[in-house]
mmCIF file of C-alpha atoms in Angstrom:
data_model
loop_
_atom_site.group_PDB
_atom_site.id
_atom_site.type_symbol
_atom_site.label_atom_id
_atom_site.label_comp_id
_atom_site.label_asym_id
_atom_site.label_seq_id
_atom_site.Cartn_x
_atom_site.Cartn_y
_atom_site.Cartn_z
ATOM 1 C CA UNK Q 548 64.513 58.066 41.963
ATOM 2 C CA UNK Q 549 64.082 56.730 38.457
ATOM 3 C CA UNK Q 550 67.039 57.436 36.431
ATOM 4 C CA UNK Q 551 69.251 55.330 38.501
ATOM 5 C CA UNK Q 552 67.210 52.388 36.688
ATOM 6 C CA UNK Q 553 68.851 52.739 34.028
ATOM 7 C CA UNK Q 554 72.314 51.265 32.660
ATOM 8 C CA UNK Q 555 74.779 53.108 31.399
ATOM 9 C CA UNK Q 556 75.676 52.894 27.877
ATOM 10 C CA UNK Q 557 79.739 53.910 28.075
ATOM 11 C CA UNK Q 558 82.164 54.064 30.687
ATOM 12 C CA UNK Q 559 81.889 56.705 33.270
ATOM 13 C CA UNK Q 560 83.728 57.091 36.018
ATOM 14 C CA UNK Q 561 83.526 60.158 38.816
ATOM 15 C CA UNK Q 562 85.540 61.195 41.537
ATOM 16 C CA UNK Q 563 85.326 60.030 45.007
ATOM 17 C CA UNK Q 564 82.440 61.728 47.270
ATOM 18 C CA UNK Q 565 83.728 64.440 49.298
ATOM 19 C CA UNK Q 566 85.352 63.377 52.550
ATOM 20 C CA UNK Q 567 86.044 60.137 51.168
ATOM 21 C CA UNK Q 568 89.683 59.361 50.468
ATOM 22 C CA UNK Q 569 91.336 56.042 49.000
ATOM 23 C CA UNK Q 570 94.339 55.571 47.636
ATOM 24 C CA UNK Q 571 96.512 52.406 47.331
ATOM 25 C CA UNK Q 572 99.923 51.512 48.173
ATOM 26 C CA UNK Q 573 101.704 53.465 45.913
ATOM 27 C CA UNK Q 574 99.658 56.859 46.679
ATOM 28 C CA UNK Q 575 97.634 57.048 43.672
ATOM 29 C CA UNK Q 576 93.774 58.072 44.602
ATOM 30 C CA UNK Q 577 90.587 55.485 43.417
ATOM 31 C CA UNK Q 578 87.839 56.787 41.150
ATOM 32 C CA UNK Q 579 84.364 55.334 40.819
ATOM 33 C CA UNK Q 580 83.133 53.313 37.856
ATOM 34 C CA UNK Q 581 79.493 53.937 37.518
ATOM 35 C CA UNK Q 582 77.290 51.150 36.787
ATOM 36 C CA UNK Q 583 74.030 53.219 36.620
ATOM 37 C CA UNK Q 584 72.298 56.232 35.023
ATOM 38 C CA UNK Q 585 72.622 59.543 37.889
ATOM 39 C CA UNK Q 586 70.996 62.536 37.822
ATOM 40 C CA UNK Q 587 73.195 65.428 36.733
ATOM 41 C CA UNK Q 588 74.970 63.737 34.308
ATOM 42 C CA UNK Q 589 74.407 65.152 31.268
ATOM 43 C CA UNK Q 590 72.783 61.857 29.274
ATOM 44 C CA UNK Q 591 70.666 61.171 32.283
ATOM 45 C CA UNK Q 592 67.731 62.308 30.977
ATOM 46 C CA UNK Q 593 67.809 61.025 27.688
ATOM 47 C CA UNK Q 594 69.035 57.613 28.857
ATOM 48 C CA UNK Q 595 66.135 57.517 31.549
ATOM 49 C CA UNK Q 596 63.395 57.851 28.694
ATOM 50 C CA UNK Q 597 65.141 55.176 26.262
ATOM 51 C CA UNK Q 598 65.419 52.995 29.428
ATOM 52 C CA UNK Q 599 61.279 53.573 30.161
ATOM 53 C CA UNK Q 600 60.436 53.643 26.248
ATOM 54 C CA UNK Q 601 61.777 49.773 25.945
ATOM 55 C CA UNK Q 602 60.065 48.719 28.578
ATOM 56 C CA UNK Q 603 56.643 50.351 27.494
ATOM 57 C CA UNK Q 604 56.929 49.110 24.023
ATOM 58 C CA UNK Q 605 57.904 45.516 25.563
ATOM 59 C CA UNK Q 606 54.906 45.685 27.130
ATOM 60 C CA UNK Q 607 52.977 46.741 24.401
ATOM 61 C CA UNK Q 608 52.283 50.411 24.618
ATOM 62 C CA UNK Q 609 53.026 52.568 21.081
ATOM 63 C CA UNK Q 610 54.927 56.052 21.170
ATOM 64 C CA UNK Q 611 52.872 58.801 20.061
ATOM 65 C CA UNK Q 612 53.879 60.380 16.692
ATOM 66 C CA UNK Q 613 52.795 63.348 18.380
ATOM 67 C CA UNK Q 614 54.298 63.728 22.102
ATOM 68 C CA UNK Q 615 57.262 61.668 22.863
ATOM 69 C CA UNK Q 616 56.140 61.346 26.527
ATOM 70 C CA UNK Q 617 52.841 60.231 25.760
ATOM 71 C CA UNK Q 618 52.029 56.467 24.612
ATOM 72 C CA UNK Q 619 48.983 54.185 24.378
ATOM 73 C CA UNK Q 620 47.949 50.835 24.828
ATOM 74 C CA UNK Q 621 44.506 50.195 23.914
ATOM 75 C CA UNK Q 622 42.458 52.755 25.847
ATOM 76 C CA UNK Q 623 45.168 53.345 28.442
ATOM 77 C CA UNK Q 624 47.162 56.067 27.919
ATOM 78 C CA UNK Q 625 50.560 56.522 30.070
ATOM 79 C CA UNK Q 626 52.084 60.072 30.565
ATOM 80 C CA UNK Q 627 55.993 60.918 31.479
ATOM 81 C CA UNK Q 628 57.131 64.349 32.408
ATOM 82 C CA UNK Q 629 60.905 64.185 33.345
ATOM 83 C CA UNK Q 630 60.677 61.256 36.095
ATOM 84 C CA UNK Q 631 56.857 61.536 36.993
ATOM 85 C CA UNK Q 632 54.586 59.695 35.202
ATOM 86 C CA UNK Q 633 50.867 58.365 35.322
ATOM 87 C CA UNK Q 634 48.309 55.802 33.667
ATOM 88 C CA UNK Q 635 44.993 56.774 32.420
ATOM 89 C CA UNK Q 636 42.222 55.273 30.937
ATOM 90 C CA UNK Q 637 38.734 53.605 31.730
ATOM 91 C CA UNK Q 638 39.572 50.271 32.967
ATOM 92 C CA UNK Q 639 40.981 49.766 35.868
ATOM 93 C CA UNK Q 640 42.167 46.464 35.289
ATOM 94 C CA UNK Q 641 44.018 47.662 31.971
ATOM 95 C CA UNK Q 642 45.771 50.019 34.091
ATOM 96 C CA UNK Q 643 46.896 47.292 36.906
ATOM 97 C CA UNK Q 644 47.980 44.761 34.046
ATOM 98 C CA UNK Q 645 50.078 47.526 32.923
ATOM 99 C CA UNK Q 646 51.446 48.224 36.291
ATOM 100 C CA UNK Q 647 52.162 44.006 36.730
ATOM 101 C CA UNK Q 648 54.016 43.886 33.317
ATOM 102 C CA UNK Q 649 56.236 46.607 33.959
ATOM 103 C CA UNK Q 650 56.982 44.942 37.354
ATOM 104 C CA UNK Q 651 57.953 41.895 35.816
ATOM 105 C CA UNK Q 652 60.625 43.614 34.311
ATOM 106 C CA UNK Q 653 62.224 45.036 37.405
ATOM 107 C CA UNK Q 654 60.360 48.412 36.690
ATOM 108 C CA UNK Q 655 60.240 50.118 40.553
ATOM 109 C CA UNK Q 656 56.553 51.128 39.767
ATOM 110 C CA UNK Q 657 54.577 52.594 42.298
ATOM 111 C CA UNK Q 658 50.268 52.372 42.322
ATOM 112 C CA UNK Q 659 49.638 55.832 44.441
ATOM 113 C CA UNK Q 660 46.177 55.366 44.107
ATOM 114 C CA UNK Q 661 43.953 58.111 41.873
ATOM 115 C CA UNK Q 662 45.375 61.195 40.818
ATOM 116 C CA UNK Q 663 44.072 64.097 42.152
ATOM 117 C CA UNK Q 664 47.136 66.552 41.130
ATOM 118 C CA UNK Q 665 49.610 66.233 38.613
ATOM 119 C CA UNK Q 666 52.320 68.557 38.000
ATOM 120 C CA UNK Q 667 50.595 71.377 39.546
ATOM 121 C CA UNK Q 668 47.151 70.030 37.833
ATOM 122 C CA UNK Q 669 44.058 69.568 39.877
ATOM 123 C CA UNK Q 670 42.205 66.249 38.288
ATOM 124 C CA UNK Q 671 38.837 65.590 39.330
ATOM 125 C CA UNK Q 672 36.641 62.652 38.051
ATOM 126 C CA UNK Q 673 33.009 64.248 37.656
ATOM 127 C CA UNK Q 674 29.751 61.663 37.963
ATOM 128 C CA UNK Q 675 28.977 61.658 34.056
ATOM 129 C CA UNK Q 676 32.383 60.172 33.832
ATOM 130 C CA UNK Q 677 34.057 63.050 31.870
ATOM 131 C CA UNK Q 678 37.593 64.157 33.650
ATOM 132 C CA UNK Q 679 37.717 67.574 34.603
ATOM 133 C CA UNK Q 680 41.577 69.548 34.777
ATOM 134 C CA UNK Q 681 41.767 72.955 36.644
ATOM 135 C CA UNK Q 682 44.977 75.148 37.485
ATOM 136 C CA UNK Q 683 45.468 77.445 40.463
#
């Protein structure tokens, strides 16, 4: 659940959940102020990515002139597609420094280990070192 990371940048409210009813003394029903990007609103998406591109350049990492969801940081590359992402790269331990920074700025990151799919992409790390993609 990433975009609910995200603040809000104007007021939006929504109307109660169904089967829940408030009203006050006087009859008049409640509405909720939200506090936090949800999905289905129509900004969400946009919002999530400014919220994730601040905290990547904070870090360090650079935007690609090329991709939008693609950005680098020495020779670790991250990779966003909607609210999936992954780091890449050689070293290990640029990858996990990565991970800790974005932690330390109440990013919900989560280390799942090595890829071995992505988005319907089989990855495979061959022996020479090369990284092999396939597609089913």
């Amino acid at each position: 659940m990433a975009y609910p990371h995200a603040n809000i940048k104007c007021n939006l409210y929504m109307k109660l959940l169904f089967g829940v009813e408030a009203v006050d003394e006087t009859g008049n029903g409640f509405v909720l102020k939200l506090k936090k990007n949800i999905y289905k609103q129509k900004q969400a998406g946009r919002v999530w990515y400014e919220h994730l591109k601040a905290a990547l350049e904070h870090t360090g990492f650079i935007a690609s002139k090329i991709d939008e969801c693609m950005f680098y940081k020495g020779t670790t590359m991250f990779l966003c597609c909607v609210n999936d992402s992954i780091f890449m790269g050689p070293s290990s331990e640029e990858i996990d420094d990565a991970i800790e920074q974005l932690r330390k700025q109440d990013s919900k990151v989560e280390d799942k280990g090595t890829m071995q799919d992505y988005l319907g992409i089989n990855i495979k790390l061959l022996l020479d070192g090369k990284i092999k993609f396939t597609q089913s």
